[in-house]
PDB file of C-alpha atoms (C1' of nucleotides) in Angstrom:
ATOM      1  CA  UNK A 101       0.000   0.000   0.000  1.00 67.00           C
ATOM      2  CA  UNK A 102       1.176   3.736  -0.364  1.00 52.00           C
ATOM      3  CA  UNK A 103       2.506   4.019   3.102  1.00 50.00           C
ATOM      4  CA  UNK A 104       2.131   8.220   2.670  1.00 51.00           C
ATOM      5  CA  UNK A 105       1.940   8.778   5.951  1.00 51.00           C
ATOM      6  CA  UNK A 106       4.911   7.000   6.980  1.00 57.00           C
ATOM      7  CA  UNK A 107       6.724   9.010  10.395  1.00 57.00           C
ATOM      8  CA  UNK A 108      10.542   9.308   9.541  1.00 58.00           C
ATOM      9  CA  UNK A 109      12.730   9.984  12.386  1.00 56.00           C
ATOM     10  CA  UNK A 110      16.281  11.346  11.985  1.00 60.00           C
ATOM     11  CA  UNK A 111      18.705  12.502  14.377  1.00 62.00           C
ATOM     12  CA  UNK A 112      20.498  15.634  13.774  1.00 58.00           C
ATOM     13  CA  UNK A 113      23.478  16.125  15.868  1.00 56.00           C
ATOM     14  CA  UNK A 114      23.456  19.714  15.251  1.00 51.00           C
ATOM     15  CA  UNK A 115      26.376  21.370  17.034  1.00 48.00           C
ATOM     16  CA  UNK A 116      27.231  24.616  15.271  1.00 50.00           C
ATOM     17  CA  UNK A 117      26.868  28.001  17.279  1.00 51.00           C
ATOM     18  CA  UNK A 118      27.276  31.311  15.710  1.00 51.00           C
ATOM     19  CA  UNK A 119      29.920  33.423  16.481  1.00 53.00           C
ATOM     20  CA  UNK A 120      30.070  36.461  17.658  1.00 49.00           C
ATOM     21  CA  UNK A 121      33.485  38.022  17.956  1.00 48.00           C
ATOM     22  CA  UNK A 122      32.043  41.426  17.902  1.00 44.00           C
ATOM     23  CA  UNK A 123      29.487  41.236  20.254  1.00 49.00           C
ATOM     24  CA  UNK A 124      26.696  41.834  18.391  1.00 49.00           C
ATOM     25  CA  UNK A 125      24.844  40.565  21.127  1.00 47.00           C
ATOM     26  CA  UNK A 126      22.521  37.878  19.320  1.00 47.00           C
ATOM     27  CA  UNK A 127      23.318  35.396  21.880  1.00 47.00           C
ATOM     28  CA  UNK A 128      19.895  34.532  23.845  1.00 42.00           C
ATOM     29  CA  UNK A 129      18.365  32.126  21.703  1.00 42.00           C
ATOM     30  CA  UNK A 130      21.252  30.904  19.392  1.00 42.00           C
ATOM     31  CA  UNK A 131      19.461  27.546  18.530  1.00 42.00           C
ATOM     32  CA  UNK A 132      21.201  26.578  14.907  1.00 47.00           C
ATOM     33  CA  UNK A 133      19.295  25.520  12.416  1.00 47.00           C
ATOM     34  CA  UNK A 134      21.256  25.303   9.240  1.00 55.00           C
ATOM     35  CA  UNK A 135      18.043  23.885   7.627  1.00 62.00           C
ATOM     36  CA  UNK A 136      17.964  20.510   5.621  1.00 73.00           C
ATOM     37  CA  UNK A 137      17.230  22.066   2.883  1.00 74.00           C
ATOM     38  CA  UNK A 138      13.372  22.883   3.191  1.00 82.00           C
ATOM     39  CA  UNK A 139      11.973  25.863   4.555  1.00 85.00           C
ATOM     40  CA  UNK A 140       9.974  25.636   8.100  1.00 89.00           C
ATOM     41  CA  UNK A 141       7.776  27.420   9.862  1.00 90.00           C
ATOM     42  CA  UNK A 142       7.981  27.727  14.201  1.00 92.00           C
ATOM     43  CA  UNK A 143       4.202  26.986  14.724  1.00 92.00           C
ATOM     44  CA  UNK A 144       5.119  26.355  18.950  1.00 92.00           C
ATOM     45  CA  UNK A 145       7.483  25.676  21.626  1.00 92.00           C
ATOM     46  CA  UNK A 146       6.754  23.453  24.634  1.00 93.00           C
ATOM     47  CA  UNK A 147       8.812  21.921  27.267  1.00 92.00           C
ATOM     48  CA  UNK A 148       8.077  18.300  27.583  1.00 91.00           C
ATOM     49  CA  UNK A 149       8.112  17.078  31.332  1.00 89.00           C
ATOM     50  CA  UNK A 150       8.234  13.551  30.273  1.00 88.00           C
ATOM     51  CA  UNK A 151      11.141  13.790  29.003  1.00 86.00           C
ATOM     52  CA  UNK A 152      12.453  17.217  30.635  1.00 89.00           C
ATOM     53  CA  UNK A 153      13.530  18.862  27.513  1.00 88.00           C
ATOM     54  CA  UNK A 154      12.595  21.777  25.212  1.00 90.00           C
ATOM     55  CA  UNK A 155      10.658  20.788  21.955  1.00 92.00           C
ATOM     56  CA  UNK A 156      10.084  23.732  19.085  1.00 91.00           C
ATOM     57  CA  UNK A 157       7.504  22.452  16.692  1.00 92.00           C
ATOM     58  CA  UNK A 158       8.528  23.320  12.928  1.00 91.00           C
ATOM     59  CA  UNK A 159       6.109  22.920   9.820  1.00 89.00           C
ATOM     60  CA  UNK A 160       6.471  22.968   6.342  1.00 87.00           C
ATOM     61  CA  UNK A 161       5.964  26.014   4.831  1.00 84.00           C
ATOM     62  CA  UNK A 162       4.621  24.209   1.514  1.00 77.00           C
ATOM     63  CA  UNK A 163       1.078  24.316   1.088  1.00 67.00           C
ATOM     64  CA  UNK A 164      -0.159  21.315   0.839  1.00 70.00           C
ATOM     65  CA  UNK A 165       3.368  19.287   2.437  1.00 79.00           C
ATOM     66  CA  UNK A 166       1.989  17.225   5.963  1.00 79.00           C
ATOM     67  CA  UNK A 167       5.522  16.978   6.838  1.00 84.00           C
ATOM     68  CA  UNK A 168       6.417  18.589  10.149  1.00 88.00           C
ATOM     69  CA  UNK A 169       9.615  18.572  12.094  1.00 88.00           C
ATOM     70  CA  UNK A 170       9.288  18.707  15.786  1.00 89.00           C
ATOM     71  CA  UNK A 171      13.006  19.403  17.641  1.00 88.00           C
ATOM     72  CA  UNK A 172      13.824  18.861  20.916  1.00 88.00           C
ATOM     73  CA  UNK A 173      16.981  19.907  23.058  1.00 87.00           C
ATOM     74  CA  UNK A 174      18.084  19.629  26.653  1.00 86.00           C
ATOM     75  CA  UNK A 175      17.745  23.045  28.650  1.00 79.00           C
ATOM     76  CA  UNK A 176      21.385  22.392  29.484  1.00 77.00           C
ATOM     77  CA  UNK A 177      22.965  21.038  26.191  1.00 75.00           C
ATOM     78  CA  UNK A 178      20.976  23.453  23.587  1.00 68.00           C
ATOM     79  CA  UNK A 179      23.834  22.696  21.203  1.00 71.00           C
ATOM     80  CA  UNK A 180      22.503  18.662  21.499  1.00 75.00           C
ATOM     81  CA  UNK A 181      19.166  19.073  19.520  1.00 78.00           C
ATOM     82  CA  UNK A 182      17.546  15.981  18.000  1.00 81.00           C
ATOM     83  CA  UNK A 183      15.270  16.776  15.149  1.00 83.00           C
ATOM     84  CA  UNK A 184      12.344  14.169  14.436  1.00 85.00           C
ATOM     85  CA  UNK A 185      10.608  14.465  11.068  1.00 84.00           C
ATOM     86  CA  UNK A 186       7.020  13.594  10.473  1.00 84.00           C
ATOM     87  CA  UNK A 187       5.321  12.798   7.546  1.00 78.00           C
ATOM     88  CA  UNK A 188       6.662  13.120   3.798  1.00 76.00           C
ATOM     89  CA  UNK A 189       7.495  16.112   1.437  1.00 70.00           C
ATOM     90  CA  UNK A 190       5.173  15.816  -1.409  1.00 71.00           C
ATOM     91  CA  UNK A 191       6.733  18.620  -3.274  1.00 69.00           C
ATOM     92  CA  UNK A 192       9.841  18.746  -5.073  1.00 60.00           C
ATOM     93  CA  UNK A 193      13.759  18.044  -3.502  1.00 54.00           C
ATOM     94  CA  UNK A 194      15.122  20.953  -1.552  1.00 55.00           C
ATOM     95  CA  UNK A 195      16.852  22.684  -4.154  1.00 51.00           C
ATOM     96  CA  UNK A 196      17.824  25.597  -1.868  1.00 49.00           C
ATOM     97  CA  UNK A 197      20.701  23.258  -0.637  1.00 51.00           C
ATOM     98  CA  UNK A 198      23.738  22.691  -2.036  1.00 51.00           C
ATOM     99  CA  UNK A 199      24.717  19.490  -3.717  1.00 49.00           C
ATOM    100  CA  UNK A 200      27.455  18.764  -0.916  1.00 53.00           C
ATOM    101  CA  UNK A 201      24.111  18.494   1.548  1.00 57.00           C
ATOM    102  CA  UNK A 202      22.582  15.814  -0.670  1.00 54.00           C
ATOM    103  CA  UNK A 203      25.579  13.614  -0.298  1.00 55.00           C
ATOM    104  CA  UNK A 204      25.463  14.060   3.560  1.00 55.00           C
ATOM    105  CA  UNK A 205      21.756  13.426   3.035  1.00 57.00           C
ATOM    106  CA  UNK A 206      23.199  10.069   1.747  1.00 52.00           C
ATOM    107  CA  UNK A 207      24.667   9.586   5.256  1.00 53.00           C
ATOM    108  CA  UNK A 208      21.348  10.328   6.852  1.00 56.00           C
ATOM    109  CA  UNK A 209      19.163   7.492   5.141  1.00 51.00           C
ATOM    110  CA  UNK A 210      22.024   5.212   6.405  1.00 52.00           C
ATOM    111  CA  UNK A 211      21.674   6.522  10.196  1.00 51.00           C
ATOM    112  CA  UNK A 212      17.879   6.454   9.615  1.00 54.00           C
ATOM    113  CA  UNK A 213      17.372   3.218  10.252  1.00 51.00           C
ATOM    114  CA  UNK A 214      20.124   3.038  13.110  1.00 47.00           C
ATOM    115  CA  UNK A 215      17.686   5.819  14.641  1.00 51.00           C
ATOM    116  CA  UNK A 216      14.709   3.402  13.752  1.00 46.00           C
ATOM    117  CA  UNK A 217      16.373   0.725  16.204  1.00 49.00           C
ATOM    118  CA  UNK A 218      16.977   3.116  18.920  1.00 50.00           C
ATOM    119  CA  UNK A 219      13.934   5.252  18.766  1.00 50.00           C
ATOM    120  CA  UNK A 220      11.579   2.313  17.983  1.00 50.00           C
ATOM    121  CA  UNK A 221      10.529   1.653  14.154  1.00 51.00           C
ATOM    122  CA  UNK A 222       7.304   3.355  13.100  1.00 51.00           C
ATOM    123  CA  UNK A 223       5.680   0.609  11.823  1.00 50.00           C
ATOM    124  CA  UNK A 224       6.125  -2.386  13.783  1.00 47.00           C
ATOM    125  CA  UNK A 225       6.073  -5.211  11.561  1.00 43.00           C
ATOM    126  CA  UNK A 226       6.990  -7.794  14.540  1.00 44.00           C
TER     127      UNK A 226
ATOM    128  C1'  DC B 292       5.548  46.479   4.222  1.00 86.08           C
ATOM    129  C1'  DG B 293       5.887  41.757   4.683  1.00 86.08           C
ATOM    130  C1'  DC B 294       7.117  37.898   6.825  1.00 86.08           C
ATOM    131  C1'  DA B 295       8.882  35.301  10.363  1.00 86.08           C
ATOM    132  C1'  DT B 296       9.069  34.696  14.973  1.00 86.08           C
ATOM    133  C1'  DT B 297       7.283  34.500  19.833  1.00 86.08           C
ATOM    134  C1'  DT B 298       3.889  33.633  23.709  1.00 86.08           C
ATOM    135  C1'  DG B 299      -0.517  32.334  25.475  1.00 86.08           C
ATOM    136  C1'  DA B 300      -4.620  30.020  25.542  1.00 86.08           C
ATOM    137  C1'  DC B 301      -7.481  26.469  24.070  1.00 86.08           C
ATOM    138  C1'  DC B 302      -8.498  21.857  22.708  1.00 86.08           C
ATOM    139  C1'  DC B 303      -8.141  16.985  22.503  1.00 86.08           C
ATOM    140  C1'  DG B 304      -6.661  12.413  23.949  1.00 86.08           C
ATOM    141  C1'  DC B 305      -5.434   9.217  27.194  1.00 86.08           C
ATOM    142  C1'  DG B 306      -4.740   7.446  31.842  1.00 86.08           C
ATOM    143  C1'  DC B 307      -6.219   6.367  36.260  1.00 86.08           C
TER     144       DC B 307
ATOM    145  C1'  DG C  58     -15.512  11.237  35.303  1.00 86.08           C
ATOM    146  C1'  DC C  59     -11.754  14.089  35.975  1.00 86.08           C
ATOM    147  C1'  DG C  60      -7.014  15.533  35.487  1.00 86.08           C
ATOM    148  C1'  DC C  61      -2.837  16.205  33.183  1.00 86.08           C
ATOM    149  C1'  DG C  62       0.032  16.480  29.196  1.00 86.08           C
ATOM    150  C1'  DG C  63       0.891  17.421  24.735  1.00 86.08           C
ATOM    151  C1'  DG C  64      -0.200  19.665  20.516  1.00 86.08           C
ATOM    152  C1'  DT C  65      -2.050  23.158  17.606  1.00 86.08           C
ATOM    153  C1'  DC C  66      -3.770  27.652  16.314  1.00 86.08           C
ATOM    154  C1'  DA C  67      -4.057  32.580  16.748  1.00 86.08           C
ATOM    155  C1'  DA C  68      -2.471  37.144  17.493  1.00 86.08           C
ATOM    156  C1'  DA C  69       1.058  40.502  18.301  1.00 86.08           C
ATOM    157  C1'  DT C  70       5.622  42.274  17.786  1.00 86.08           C
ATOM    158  C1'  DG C  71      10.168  42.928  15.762  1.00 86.08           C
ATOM    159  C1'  DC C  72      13.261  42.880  12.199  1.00 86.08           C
ATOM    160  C1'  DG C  73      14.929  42.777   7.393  1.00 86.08           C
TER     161       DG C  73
END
DNA sequence: CGCATTTGACCCGCGC
DNA sequence: GCGCGGGTCAAATGCG
Protein backbone atom coordinates (compact mmCIF):
# COMPACT_ATOMS: atom_id res chain seq x y z
CA UNK A 1 0.00 0.00 0.00
CA UNK A 2 1.18 3.74 -0.36
CA UNK A 3 2.51 4.02 3.10
CA UNK A 4 2.13 8.22 2.67
CA UNK A 5 1.94 8.78 5.95
CA UNK A 6 4.91 7.00 6.98
CA UNK A 7 6.72 9.01 10.39
CA UNK A 8 10.54 9.31 9.54
CA UNK A 9 12.73 9.98 12.39
CA UNK A 10 16.28 11.35 11.98
CA UNK A 11 18.71 12.50 14.38
CA UNK A 12 20.50 15.63 13.77
CA UNK A 13 23.48 16.13 15.87
CA UNK A 14 23.46 19.71 15.25
CA UNK A 15 26.38 21.37 17.03
CA UNK A 16 27.23 24.62 15.27
CA UNK A 17 26.87 28.00 17.28
CA UNK A 18 27.28 31.31 15.71
CA UNK A 19 29.92 33.42 16.48
CA UNK A 20 30.07 36.46 17.66
CA UNK A 21 33.49 38.02 17.96
CA UNK A 22 32.04 41.43 17.90
CA UNK A 23 29.49 41.24 20.25
CA UNK A 24 26.70 41.83 18.39
CA UNK A 25 24.84 40.56 21.13
CA UNK A 26 22.52 37.88 19.32
CA UNK A 27 23.32 35.40 21.88
CA UNK A 28 19.89 34.53 23.84
CA UNK A 29 18.37 32.13 21.70
CA UNK A 30 21.25 30.90 19.39
CA UNK A 31 19.46 27.55 18.53
CA UNK A 32 21.20 26.58 14.91
CA UNK A 33 19.30 25.52 12.42
CA UNK A 34 21.26 25.30 9.24
CA UNK A 35 18.04 23.89 7.63
CA UNK A 36 17.96 20.51 5.62
CA UNK A 37 17.23 22.07 2.88
CA UNK A 38 13.37 22.88 3.19
CA UNK A 39 11.97 25.86 4.55
CA UNK A 40 9.97 25.64 8.10
CA UNK A 41 7.78 27.42 9.86
CA UNK A 42 7.98 27.73 14.20
CA UNK A 43 4.20 26.99 14.72
CA UNK A 44 5.12 26.36 18.95
CA UNK A 45 7.48 25.68 21.63
CA UNK A 46 6.75 23.45 24.63
CA UNK A 47 8.81 21.92 27.27
CA UNK A 48 8.08 18.30 27.58
CA UNK A 49 8.11 17.08 31.33
CA UNK A 50 8.23 13.55 30.27
CA UNK A 51 11.14 13.79 29.00
CA UNK A 52 12.45 17.22 30.63
CA UNK A 53 13.53 18.86 27.51
CA UNK A 54 12.60 21.78 25.21
CA UNK A 55 10.66 20.79 21.95
CA UNK A 56 10.08 23.73 19.09
CA UNK A 57 7.50 22.45 16.69
CA UNK A 58 8.53 23.32 12.93
CA UNK A 59 6.11 22.92 9.82
CA UNK A 60 6.47 22.97 6.34
CA UNK A 61 5.96 26.01 4.83
CA UNK A 62 4.62 24.21 1.51
CA UNK A 63 1.08 24.32 1.09
CA UNK A 64 -0.16 21.32 0.84
CA UNK A 65 3.37 19.29 2.44
CA UNK A 66 1.99 17.23 5.96
CA UNK A 67 5.52 16.98 6.84
CA UNK A 68 6.42 18.59 10.15
CA UNK A 69 9.62 18.57 12.09
CA UNK A 70 9.29 18.71 15.79
CA UNK A 71 13.01 19.40 17.64
CA UNK A 72 13.82 18.86 20.92
CA UNK A 73 16.98 19.91 23.06
CA UNK A 74 18.08 19.63 26.65
CA UNK A 75 17.75 23.04 28.65
CA UNK A 76 21.38 22.39 29.48
CA UNK A 77 22.96 21.04 26.19
CA UNK A 78 20.98 23.45 23.59
CA UNK A 79 23.83 22.70 21.20
CA UNK A 80 22.50 18.66 21.50
CA UNK A 81 19.17 19.07 19.52
CA UNK A 82 17.55 15.98 18.00
CA UNK A 83 15.27 16.78 15.15
CA UNK A 84 12.34 14.17 14.44
CA UNK A 85 10.61 14.47 11.07
CA UNK A 86 7.02 13.59 10.47
CA UNK A 87 5.32 12.80 7.55
CA UNK A 88 6.66 13.12 3.80
CA UNK A 89 7.50 16.11 1.44
CA UNK A 90 5.17 15.82 -1.41
CA UNK A 91 6.73 18.62 -3.27
CA UNK A 92 9.84 18.75 -5.07
CA UNK A 93 13.76 18.04 -3.50
CA UNK A 94 15.12 20.95 -1.55
CA UNK A 95 16.85 22.68 -4.15
CA UNK A 96 17.82 25.60 -1.87
CA UNK A 97 20.70 23.26 -0.64
CA UNK A 98 23.74 22.69 -2.04
CA UNK A 99 24.72 19.49 -3.72
CA UNK A 100 27.46 18.76 -0.92
CA UNK A 101 24.11 18.49 1.55
CA UNK A 102 22.58 15.81 -0.67
CA UNK A 103 25.58 13.61 -0.30
CA UNK A 104 25.46 14.06 3.56
CA UNK A 105 21.76 13.43 3.03
CA UNK A 106 23.20 10.07 1.75
CA UNK A 107 24.67 9.59 5.26
CA UNK A 108 21.35 10.33 6.85
CA UNK A 109 19.16 7.49 5.14
CA UNK A 110 22.02 5.21 6.41
CA UNK A 111 21.67 6.52 10.20
CA UNK A 112 17.88 6.45 9.62
CA UNK A 113 17.37 3.22 10.25
CA UNK A 114 20.12 3.04 13.11
CA UNK A 115 17.69 5.82 14.64
CA UNK A 116 14.71 3.40 13.75
CA UNK A 117 16.37 0.73 16.20
CA UNK A 118 16.98 3.12 18.92
CA UNK A 119 13.93 5.25 18.77
CA UNK A 120 11.58 2.31 17.98
CA UNK A 121 10.53 1.65 14.15
CA UNK A 122 7.30 3.36 13.10
CA UNK A 123 5.68 0.61 11.82
CA UNK A 124 6.12 -2.39 13.78
CA UNK A 125 6.07 -5.21 11.56
CA UNK A 126 6.99 -7.79 14.54
C1' DC B 1 5.55 46.48 4.22
C1' DG B 2 5.89 41.76 4.68
C1' DC B 3 7.12 37.90 6.83
C1' DA B 4 8.88 35.30 10.36
C1' DT B 5 9.07 34.70 14.97
C1' DT B 6 7.28 34.50 19.83
C1' DT B 7 3.89 33.63 23.71
C1' DG B 8 -0.52 32.33 25.47
C1' DA B 9 -4.62 30.02 25.54
C1' DC B 10 -7.48 26.47 24.07
C1' DC B 11 -8.50 21.86 22.71
C1' DC B 12 -8.14 16.98 22.50
C1' DG B 13 -6.66 12.41 23.95
C1' DC B 14 -5.43 9.22 27.19
C1' DG B 15 -4.74 7.45 31.84
C1' DC B 16 -6.22 6.37 36.26
C1' DG C 1 -15.51 11.24 35.30
C1' DC C 2 -11.75 14.09 35.97
C1' DG C 3 -7.01 15.53 35.49
C1' DC C 4 -2.84 16.21 33.18
C1' DG C 5 0.03 16.48 29.20
C1' DG C 6 0.89 17.42 24.74
C1' DG C 7 -0.20 19.66 20.52
C1' DT C 8 -2.05 23.16 17.61
C1' DC C 9 -3.77 27.65 16.31
C1' DA C 10 -4.06 32.58 16.75
C1' DA C 11 -2.47 37.14 17.49
C1' DA C 12 1.06 40.50 18.30
C1' DT C 13 5.62 42.27 17.79
C1' DG C 14 10.17 42.93 15.76
C1' DC C 15 13.26 42.88 12.20
C1' DG C 16 14.93 42.78 7.39
Amino acid sequence: MDAAAQPTAYLEGEASEEHDPSGTGTVGQSLEMPGDGYAWRKYGQKFILKIRKNRSYFKCREEGCKAKKRVEWPPSDPSNVKVTYDGVHHHPSPQLLSASYREERAGMANRYNLVIQVLGPPGDSS
